[in-house]
Amino acid sequence: MIVKTEVKTYLNYVNGSWIPASTNQVDPSMNPANKREIVGYVQKSGRDDLDQAVAAAKQAQQTWRKLSAPARGEYLYKVANALEKRLDEIAETMTREMGKTYPEAKGETARGIAILRYYAGEGMRKVGDVIPSTDSEAFMFTTRVPLGVVGVITPWNFPVAIPIWKIAPALVYGNTVVFKPAQETAVTAAKVIECFAEAGLPSGVVNLVTGPGSVIGQGIIDHPGINGITFTGSDEVGKRVGLGALARGAKYQLEMGGKNPVIVAADADLDLAVEATVSGGLRSTGQKCTATSRVIVQSEVYDAFKEKLLAKVQQLQIGDGLHDTTWMGPCASESQLTTVLSYIEKGIAEGATLVYGGRRLTENGLEQGFYVEPTVFENVTSDMTIAQEEIFGPVLALIKVDTLEQAFDIANDVKFGLSASIFTKNIGSMLSFINEIEAGLVRINAESAGVELQAPFGGMKQSSSHSREQGQAAIEFYTSIKTVFVKP
Ligand code: NAP
Ligand code: MG
């Protein structure tokens, strides 16, 4: 079912009310498949609006933290139900607002619902341990307490799932939230927060303030009333968050970029490897932090793999993500398109061979959108920009190697370490890969972009602040441990 989105202005949600920003300014949120379509208007809030939200969150936390964790979990079940009722509509808004295909948007929204239910259940789990004291009369144990007010800063590429995988654990562990979504997908974010509002959470427990990263995002970094900041986005902004939080003693968690490799060993199932490379590299127009971007192939199977890959890539249907036949939608914004095209130019200039794609698509009704062809380079070497920097677009770099040792060296020769895959049938190669690869997500005979909500998620090196999100790992960020020694 497709519900037409009305063009309205989405307000901030502060202290349980939808309120206009003090600035009276809005940004249009555009459809990247058709830049003439405005999905909604979102407010360009200012620091005063943020102050108000932080004050509300701080006040609300005093009561929220005293509820039992199972009682907080009950609210998350209600949010899940509210979101489930609006799944199709919110997914459709997501497709309009950032371009991923409707089935992908529905999958992401369903994921958000599942995450809410998962953390609702986490409210029932143990949070501490009993530790034997050296004093035989004493009782020693750990318990966990919330941080207080958590600032949530999110990117545009998963506008439902990422906010939920931060907000849900923040709440169940007793924190209150000030949420600043990426301005580019703030309509989708506002609809998610409508579901929190509908669930009847006490006023001030969740607050939404939209606006530019330089104002509201930076405001969250600097605000003395915010005790923890969870951030997903680029490594440039992530470093600002980390440094700013450290400077004022706030806790922080950063999930940033990737430059994820897939290794295709000489004994790989090539059809499976091609399938996973196309899915991992090109779905969501390559705009996943876990997207495959480097394809490192052993020379024995290089030609056969390349042939199968190109045959598959040529068949992909590119268009508006709301059309049934579309496999790949547009880049999420004009600036994203420009970035992708400039990386493609750089690849050519630095001597890589363009074997497929590389152009902006403007034919057959695509002229109003930010479309780029799926693109494949070969003769890519590790020193090239397209082998080092995150492109965040549908661009694959093929790298030919003789041995698996070379493949591992190249795979690790980047500043990032988020996700990595290998395709092989050999148990020894699998184990070497698990041992050698510098990545937080290690995937064997599976695409680099798969994530399960009940398992820890995060990267090594400059992909994260070495913390993990999702699953039970989330408790580590959203709580502090109290070690308690009781002597009667
Ligand atoms: P971005 O530019 O870093 O933006 C992320 C968020 O930070 C947005 O809400 C943005 O606000 C805000 N922001 C911008 N400047 C800020 C500042 N000075 N202080 C505080 N906040 C600020 O990233 P993006 O372009 O939206 O997203 C793409 C990036 O996210 C990629 O690098 C991708 O790898 C990464 N990503 C990582 C993961 C992961 O889990 N590892 C998942 C998804 C995406 P505005 O945009 O509204 O200005
Ligand atoms: Mg941005």
XYZ file of C-alpha atoms and ligand atoms in Angstrom:
537
model
C 0.000 0.000 0.000
C 1.383 3.408 -0.944
C 0.118 6.389 1.016
C 0.795 9.818 -0.469
C 2.797 11.981 1.884
C 1.279 15.378 2.573
C 3.634 18.322 2.324
C 3.668 19.735 5.788
C 6.141 21.193 8.213
C 7.386 18.746 10.793
C 7.851 20.311 14.210
C 10.197 19.586 17.054
C 8.984 17.271 19.778
C 9.957 18.730 23.128
C 8.600 17.859 26.548
C 5.712 15.919 25.053
C 4.549 18.616 22.596
C 5.082 19.291 18.918
C 6.421 22.830 18.810
C 7.798 25.249 16.235
C 11.441 26.243 16.438
C 12.379 29.675 17.750
C 14.103 30.536 14.462
C 11.052 30.364 12.188
C 13.237 28.794 9.485
C 12.683 25.553 7.614
C 14.549 23.379 5.112
C 12.716 21.541 2.339
C 13.288 17.802 2.331
C 13.588 16.727 -1.290
C 12.993 13.486 -3.114
C 16.317 12.461 -4.704
C 14.424 10.538 -7.387
C 12.687 13.760 -8.413
C 14.064 16.991 -7.083
C 10.813 18.806 -7.866
C 9.013 16.847 -5.191
C 9.183 18.174 -1.649
C 8.480 15.457 0.888
C 8.047 17.880 3.766
C 9.599 20.852 5.509
C 11.789 20.430 8.540
C 12.756 23.100 10.985
C 16.150 24.720 11.171
C 16.169 24.972 14.916
C 18.607 27.014 16.962
C 20.512 26.572 20.197
C 17.576 27.877 22.282
C 15.438 25.034 21.005
C 18.129 22.555 21.936
C 18.428 24.085 25.419
C 14.723 23.619 25.942
C 14.891 19.971 24.872
C 17.871 19.245 27.118
C 16.114 20.839 30.089
C 13.009 18.715 29.436
C 15.083 15.539 29.093
C 16.970 16.303 32.279
C 13.790 16.864 34.231
C 12.096 13.751 32.831
C 15.078 11.553 33.605
C 14.539 12.003 37.336
C 11.288 10.042 37.120
C 12.101 7.795 34.157
C 15.160 6.292 35.836
C 13.028 5.314 38.824
C 10.636 3.221 36.747
C 11.544 -0.443 36.660
C 13.383 -1.534 33.526
C 10.548 -3.946 32.597
C 8.116 -1.017 32.865
C 10.303 1.034 30.533
C 10.394 -1.981 28.222
C 6.580 -1.996 28.135
C 6.676 1.428 26.518
C 9.026 0.135 23.824
C 6.563 -2.654 22.982
C 3.944 0.054 22.486
C 6.253 2.059 20.241
C 6.884 -1.110 18.209
C 3.154 -1.623 17.763
C 2.639 1.999 16.718
C 5.443 1.724 14.167
C 4.124 -1.586 12.891
C 0.763 0.016 12.101
C 2.548 2.652 10.019
C 5.183 0.410 8.456
C 4.132 0.885 4.824
C 3.605 4.602 5.132
C 6.875 5.294 6.925
C 8.791 3.059 4.511
C 7.272 4.972 1.630
C 8.327 8.264 3.208
C 11.842 6.881 3.577
C 11.976 5.931 -0.104
C 10.766 9.378 -1.091
C 13.100 11.143 1.231
C 16.379 9.290 0.655
C 15.832 7.103 -2.395
C 16.383 3.528 -1.245
C 13.940 1.109 -2.830
C 10.578 0.533 -1.194
C 11.282 -3.137 -0.351
C 14.543 -2.090 1.296
C 12.771 0.675 3.191
C 10.133 -1.790 4.375
C 12.848 -4.201 5.461
C 14.560 -1.435 7.410
C 11.332 -0.358 9.110
C 10.567 -3.970 10.043
C 14.077 -4.115 11.466
C 13.301 -1.045 13.564
C 10.220 -2.758 14.986
C 12.223 -5.873 15.824
C 14.912 -3.768 17.541
C 12.276 -2.066 19.700
C 10.925 -5.441 20.782
C 14.408 -6.779 21.404
C 15.258 -3.907 23.773
C 11.837 -4.075 25.381
C 12.821 -7.632 26.338
C 16.258 -6.507 27.489
C 14.459 -4.650 30.264
C 13.936 -8.072 31.875
C 17.580 -9.137 31.859
C 20.203 -9.106 34.560
C 22.421 -6.063 34.800
C 25.005 -7.099 37.347
C 27.134 -9.732 39.007
C 27.882 -10.876 42.510
C 31.635 -10.866 43.146
C 33.210 -12.631 46.113
C 34.740 -10.170 48.537
C 37.897 -10.891 50.545
C 35.873 -9.829 53.538
C 33.757 -12.855 54.451
C 31.049 -10.700 56.028
C 30.644 -8.394 53.077
C 28.432 -8.620 50.035
C 29.891 -7.220 46.808
C 28.012 -6.814 43.564
C 27.740 -4.651 40.473
C 24.718 -2.800 39.288
C 24.226 -0.415 36.406
C 22.891 3.114 36.295
C 21.879 5.259 33.328
C 24.135 8.034 32.050
C 21.382 10.652 32.278
C 20.544 12.567 29.109
C 21.821 10.979 25.901
C 22.294 13.005 22.708
C 21.616 10.960 19.576
C 23.100 12.161 16.253
C 22.333 10.046 13.190
C 23.033 9.958 9.420
C 20.565 9.815 6.533
C 21.306 6.348 5.196
C 19.265 4.299 7.709
C 16.800 6.912 8.933
C 14.632 4.451 10.875
C 16.925 1.653 12.051
C 19.892 3.695 13.313
C 17.852 6.125 15.441
C 15.937 3.181 16.918
C 19.015 1.103 17.685
C 20.291 4.080 19.686
C 17.080 5.407 21.273
C 15.628 2.044 22.328
C 18.573 0.890 24.470
C 19.081 4.432 25.797
C 15.514 4.401 27.111
C 15.301 0.878 28.450
C 18.436 1.450 30.544
C 16.893 4.569 32.086
C 18.261 7.468 30.045
C 16.237 10.177 28.380
C 17.002 11.326 24.846
C 17.578 14.419 22.742
C 17.585 13.267 19.126
C 19.016 15.198 16.192
C 18.515 13.281 12.942
C 20.286 14.113 9.669
C 18.393 17.066 8.255
C 18.141 15.254 4.902
C 15.886 12.559 6.395
C 14.242 14.457 9.207
C 10.694 13.849 7.921
C 11.180 10.098 8.299
C 12.745 10.706 11.713
C 9.799 12.859 12.805
C 7.414 10.057 11.862
C 9.405 7.612 13.957
C 9.163 9.999 16.895
C 5.407 10.285 16.294
C 5.309 6.561 17.121
C 7.147 7.197 20.394
C 4.653 9.974 21.159
C 1.708 7.732 20.342
C 3.012 5.096 22.738
C 2.407 7.560 25.552
C 5.934 7.937 26.882
C 6.094 10.454 29.727
C 6.799 14.013 28.552
C 10.446 14.830 28.020
C 11.663 11.228 27.807
C 12.249 11.510 24.056
C 12.822 14.875 22.390
C 13.382 15.630 18.721
C 15.204 18.746 17.571
C 15.878 19.083 13.849
C 18.413 21.449 12.353
C 21.863 21.673 10.830
C 24.662 19.544 12.206
C 26.803 22.631 12.666
C 24.210 24.111 15.048
C 22.197 21.353 16.712
C 24.797 18.585 16.324
C 27.558 20.844 17.579
C 25.186 22.038 20.293
C 24.795 18.448 21.520
C 28.578 18.041 21.551
C 28.998 21.192 23.647
C 25.970 21.002 25.927
C 26.850 20.527 29.599
C 23.402 19.003 30.221
C 24.077 16.054 27.905
C 25.886 13.198 29.625
C 26.452 10.848 26.704
C 26.553 11.224 22.929
C 25.977 8.429 20.459
C 26.925 9.280 16.901
C 26.795 7.532 13.550
C 28.127 9.322 10.495
C 31.319 10.340 8.774
C 34.712 10.022 10.393
C 35.333 13.781 10.099
C 32.291 14.681 12.182
C 32.810 11.667 14.442
C 36.219 12.964 15.470
C 34.662 16.317 16.412
C 32.122 14.509 18.544
C 34.801 12.451 20.286
C 37.120 15.380 20.960
C 34.290 17.640 22.126
C 32.811 15.018 24.423
C 36.212 14.156 25.879
C 36.927 17.830 26.556
C 33.912 18.123 28.842
C 33.964 14.615 30.247
C 30.874 13.251 28.490
C 30.711 9.615 27.421
C 30.682 9.072 23.669
C 30.241 6.349 21.114
C 31.120 6.726 17.440
C 30.191 4.573 14.458
C 31.803 5.883 11.308
C 32.885 4.826 7.865
C 34.034 1.690 6.167
C 36.050 0.620 3.139
C 34.883 -2.930 3.260
C 36.638 -5.659 1.284
C 35.329 -8.896 -0.096
C 37.971 -11.495 -0.888
C 37.204 -14.021 -3.601
C 39.512 -17.014 -3.141
C 40.456 -19.317 -6.011
C 38.156 -22.030 -4.599
C 35.152 -19.718 -4.085
C 31.651 -20.449 -5.311
C 31.793 -17.687 -7.915
C 28.050 -17.336 -8.396
C 27.568 -16.869 -4.678
C 30.472 -14.397 -4.538
C 29.043 -12.385 -7.428
C 25.595 -12.340 -5.853
C 27.026 -11.101 -2.551
C 29.287 -8.518 -4.190
C 26.408 -7.018 -6.141
C 24.076 -7.056 -3.162
C 26.681 -5.870 -0.652
C 28.177 -3.244 -2.921
C 25.244 -1.805 -4.823
C 22.061 -2.190 -2.794
C 20.971 1.117 -1.274
C 23.118 2.640 -4.032
C 26.235 1.695 -2.067
C 25.221 4.005 0.773
C 25.771 1.631 3.653
C 28.669 1.894 6.058
C 29.036 -1.871 5.598
C 28.843 -1.724 1.776
C 31.399 -3.727 -0.190
C 33.730 -1.359 -2.003
C 36.901 -3.354 -2.677
C 36.731 -6.731 -4.390
C 40.006 -8.591 -4.015
C 40.104 -11.587 -6.346
C 42.684 -14.363 -6.740
C 44.179 -14.364 -10.220
C 43.107 -17.963 -11.089
C 39.435 -16.960 -11.030
C 39.738 -13.244 -11.773
C 38.543 -13.311 -15.385
C 35.669 -15.686 -14.699
C 34.549 -13.644 -11.686
C 34.749 -10.362 -13.570
C 32.713 -11.742 -16.454
C 29.954 -13.007 -14.173
C 29.984 -9.766 -12.174
C 29.619 -7.546 -15.242
C 26.850 -9.739 -16.635
C 24.938 -9.285 -13.400
C 25.609 -5.546 -13.009
C 24.403 -4.875 -16.554
C 20.995 -6.317 -15.693
C 20.299 -4.055 -12.731
C 17.285 -1.789 -13.141
C 17.906 1.745 -11.993
C 15.064 4.114 -11.222
C 12.664 5.523 -8.676
C 12.695 3.304 -5.628
C 8.888 3.309 -5.542
C 8.652 1.534 -8.912
C 8.251 -2.231 -8.705
C 10.931 -2.917 -11.291
C 13.638 -0.818 -9.644
C 16.580 -2.617 -8.104
C 18.725 0.444 -7.364
C 17.504 3.959 -6.613
C 19.276 7.326 -6.843
C 22.015 8.739 -4.619
C 20.378 10.266 -1.555
C 21.203 13.872 -2.446
C 22.774 16.062 -5.065
C 25.893 16.488 -2.957
C 26.172 12.716 -2.601
C 25.902 12.357 -6.393
C 28.601 14.989 -6.895
C 30.875 13.207 -4.432
C 30.404 9.859 -6.163
C 31.077 11.335 -9.616
C 34.198 13.088 -8.343
C 35.536 9.811 -6.936
C 34.888 8.160 -10.298
C 36.852 10.928 -12.029
C 39.660 10.530 -9.524
C 39.743 6.793 -10.151
C 40.201 7.393 -13.876
C 42.763 10.152 -13.320
C 44.833 7.970 -11.013
C 45.005 5.187 -13.603
C 42.304 2.700 -12.673
C 40.437 1.163 -15.610
C 36.710 1.894 -15.792
C 35.093 -1.325 -16.982
C 31.449 -0.493 -16.409
C 29.274 2.545 -15.685
C 30.746 5.779 -14.386
C 28.125 8.205 -15.696
C 25.277 10.166 -14.227
C 21.994 8.822 -15.642
C 19.614 11.400 -17.076
C 17.755 9.424 -19.744
C 14.294 7.820 -19.650
C 12.749 10.057 -17.037
C 15.737 10.056 -14.690
C 16.744 13.664 -15.430
C 15.139 15.091 -12.277
C 16.892 12.604 -10.011
C 20.405 12.053 -8.685
C 21.115 8.806 -10.490
C 24.494 7.288 -11.169
C 25.289 4.070 -12.990
C 26.573 1.140 -11.008
C 30.294 1.426 -11.618
C 33.114 -1.106 -11.750
C 36.835 -0.323 -11.877
C 39.719 -2.720 -12.364
C 43.504 -2.414 -12.163
C 42.977 -0.682 -8.855
C 45.969 -0.485 -6.557
C 45.890 0.075 -2.834
C 47.470 3.537 -3.045
C 44.639 4.959 -5.171
C 42.046 7.251 -3.624
C 39.204 4.945 -4.683
C 40.897 2.118 -2.776
C 41.323 4.194 0.392
C 38.463 6.638 0.922
C 34.854 5.803 1.588
C 32.874 6.653 -1.562
C 29.385 5.862 -0.242
C 28.147 5.156 -3.759
C 27.658 2.208 -6.143
C 31.324 1.868 -7.057
C 33.282 -1.398 -6.937
C 37.071 -1.564 -7.213
C 38.473 -4.886 -8.478
C 41.939 -5.776 -7.232
C 43.741 -8.853 -8.578
C 46.088 -10.800 -6.271
C 48.083 -13.996 -6.524
C 47.877 -15.261 -2.949
C 45.497 -15.025 -0.021
C 48.269 -13.490 2.086
C 48.419 -10.614 -0.411
C 44.645 -10.377 -0.267
C 44.698 -10.057 3.542
C 47.443 -7.399 3.402
C 45.478 -5.315 0.911
C 42.226 -5.841 2.775
C 43.867 -4.424 5.919
C 45.681 -1.591 4.134
C 43.040 1.087 4.918
C 42.279 3.267 7.922
C 38.849 1.679 8.348
C 37.935 -1.729 9.755
C 34.177 -2.144 9.800
C 33.149 -5.234 7.820
C 34.972 -7.796 5.663
C 33.948 -10.916 3.730
C 35.692 -13.882 2.203
C 34.366 -16.444 -0.239
C 36.134 -19.775 0.043
C 35.377 -23.446 0.692
C 38.595 -24.031 2.586
C 38.345 -24.129 6.385
C 42.013 -23.156 6.707
C 41.488 -20.039 4.587
C 38.426 -19.167 6.649
C 40.347 -19.440 9.902
C 43.308 -17.434 8.578
C 40.875 -14.740 7.475
C 39.164 -14.648 10.877
C 42.578 -14.281 12.537
C 44.176 -11.809 10.141
C 41.396 -9.460 9.120
C 41.116 -6.111 10.899
C 37.349 -5.723 10.986
C 34.645 -5.687 13.624
C 32.291 -7.710 11.417
C 33.830 -10.785 9.812
C 31.695 -12.581 7.266
C 32.408 -15.939 5.622
C 30.554 -16.776 2.405
C 28.181 -13.901 3.119
C 27.982 -10.306 1.937
C 29.741 -7.567 3.873
C 26.514 -5.661 4.513
C 24.575 -8.172 6.606
C 23.832 -7.230 10.213
C 21.779 -8.996 12.881
C 20.194 -6.837 15.543
C 20.902 -9.248 18.412
C 24.664 -9.308 17.768
C 27.273 -6.628 18.529
C 27.882 -4.176 15.692
C 30.875 -1.915 15.223
C 34.275 -1.518 13.694
C 37.983 -1.584 14.403
C 40.550 1.143 13.638
C 38.954 4.415 12.505
C 35.530 2.895 11.870
C 34.396 3.320 15.456
C 35.356 4.462 18.918
C 36.008 0.756 19.623
C 32.660 0.460 21.274
C 29.858 -1.761 20.012
C 26.188 -1.107 19.397
C 23.193 -3.438 19.171
C 22.560 -6.716 20.918
C 23.546 -6.892 24.559
C 26.682 -4.878 23.796
C 24.563 -1.727 23.905
C 24.379 -1.812 27.693
C 28.078 -0.955 27.867
C 27.547 2.493 26.415
C 24.169 3.419 27.855
C 25.003 2.608 31.481
C 27.742 3.064 34.031
C 28.744 0.269 36.361
C 28.495 0.819 40.093
C 30.547 -1.623 42.144
C 28.831 -1.957 45.501
C 30.431 -3.220 48.697
C 28.023 -3.826 51.554
C 29.224 -4.528 55.061
C 26.289 -5.127 57.353
P 27.787 13.193 8.531
O 27.882 14.288 7.587
O 28.914 12.911 9.452
O 26.459 13.449 9.370
C 26.060 12.621 10.425
C 25.278 13.443 11.413
O 26.134 14.406 12.024
C 24.139 14.230 10.773
O 23.053 14.258 11.656
C 24.751 15.611 10.633
O 23.788 16.646 10.561
C 25.562 15.693 11.903
N 26.610 16.705 11.882
C 27.154 17.334 10.815
N 28.071 18.235 11.232
C 28.123 18.160 12.575
C 28.887 18.833 13.576
N 29.765 19.777 13.293
N 28.681 18.492 14.864
C 27.794 17.532 15.182
N 27.036 16.888 14.295
C 27.200 17.189 12.998
O 27.481 11.811 7.818
P 26.383 11.586 6.684
O 26.934 12.183 5.454
O 25.066 12.008 7.149
O 26.344 9.993 6.622
C 27.232 9.236 5.894
C 28.340 8.680 6.771
O 27.804 7.913 7.839
C 29.267 7.746 6.060
O 30.590 8.069 6.355
C 28.928 6.384 6.627
O 29.936 5.432 6.603
C 28.538 6.705 7.990
N 27.698 5.640 8.532
C 28.248 4.798 9.461
C 27.502 3.766 9.997
C 28.086 2.862 11.036
O 27.327 2.310 11.813
N 29.393 2.679 11.095
C 26.183 3.592 9.605
C 25.655 4.458 8.650
C 26.429 5.495 8.138
P 23.258 17.228 9.151
O 23.595 16.240 8.099
O 21.806 17.374 9.387
O 23.918 18.539 8.968
Mg 25.592 15.033 5.839
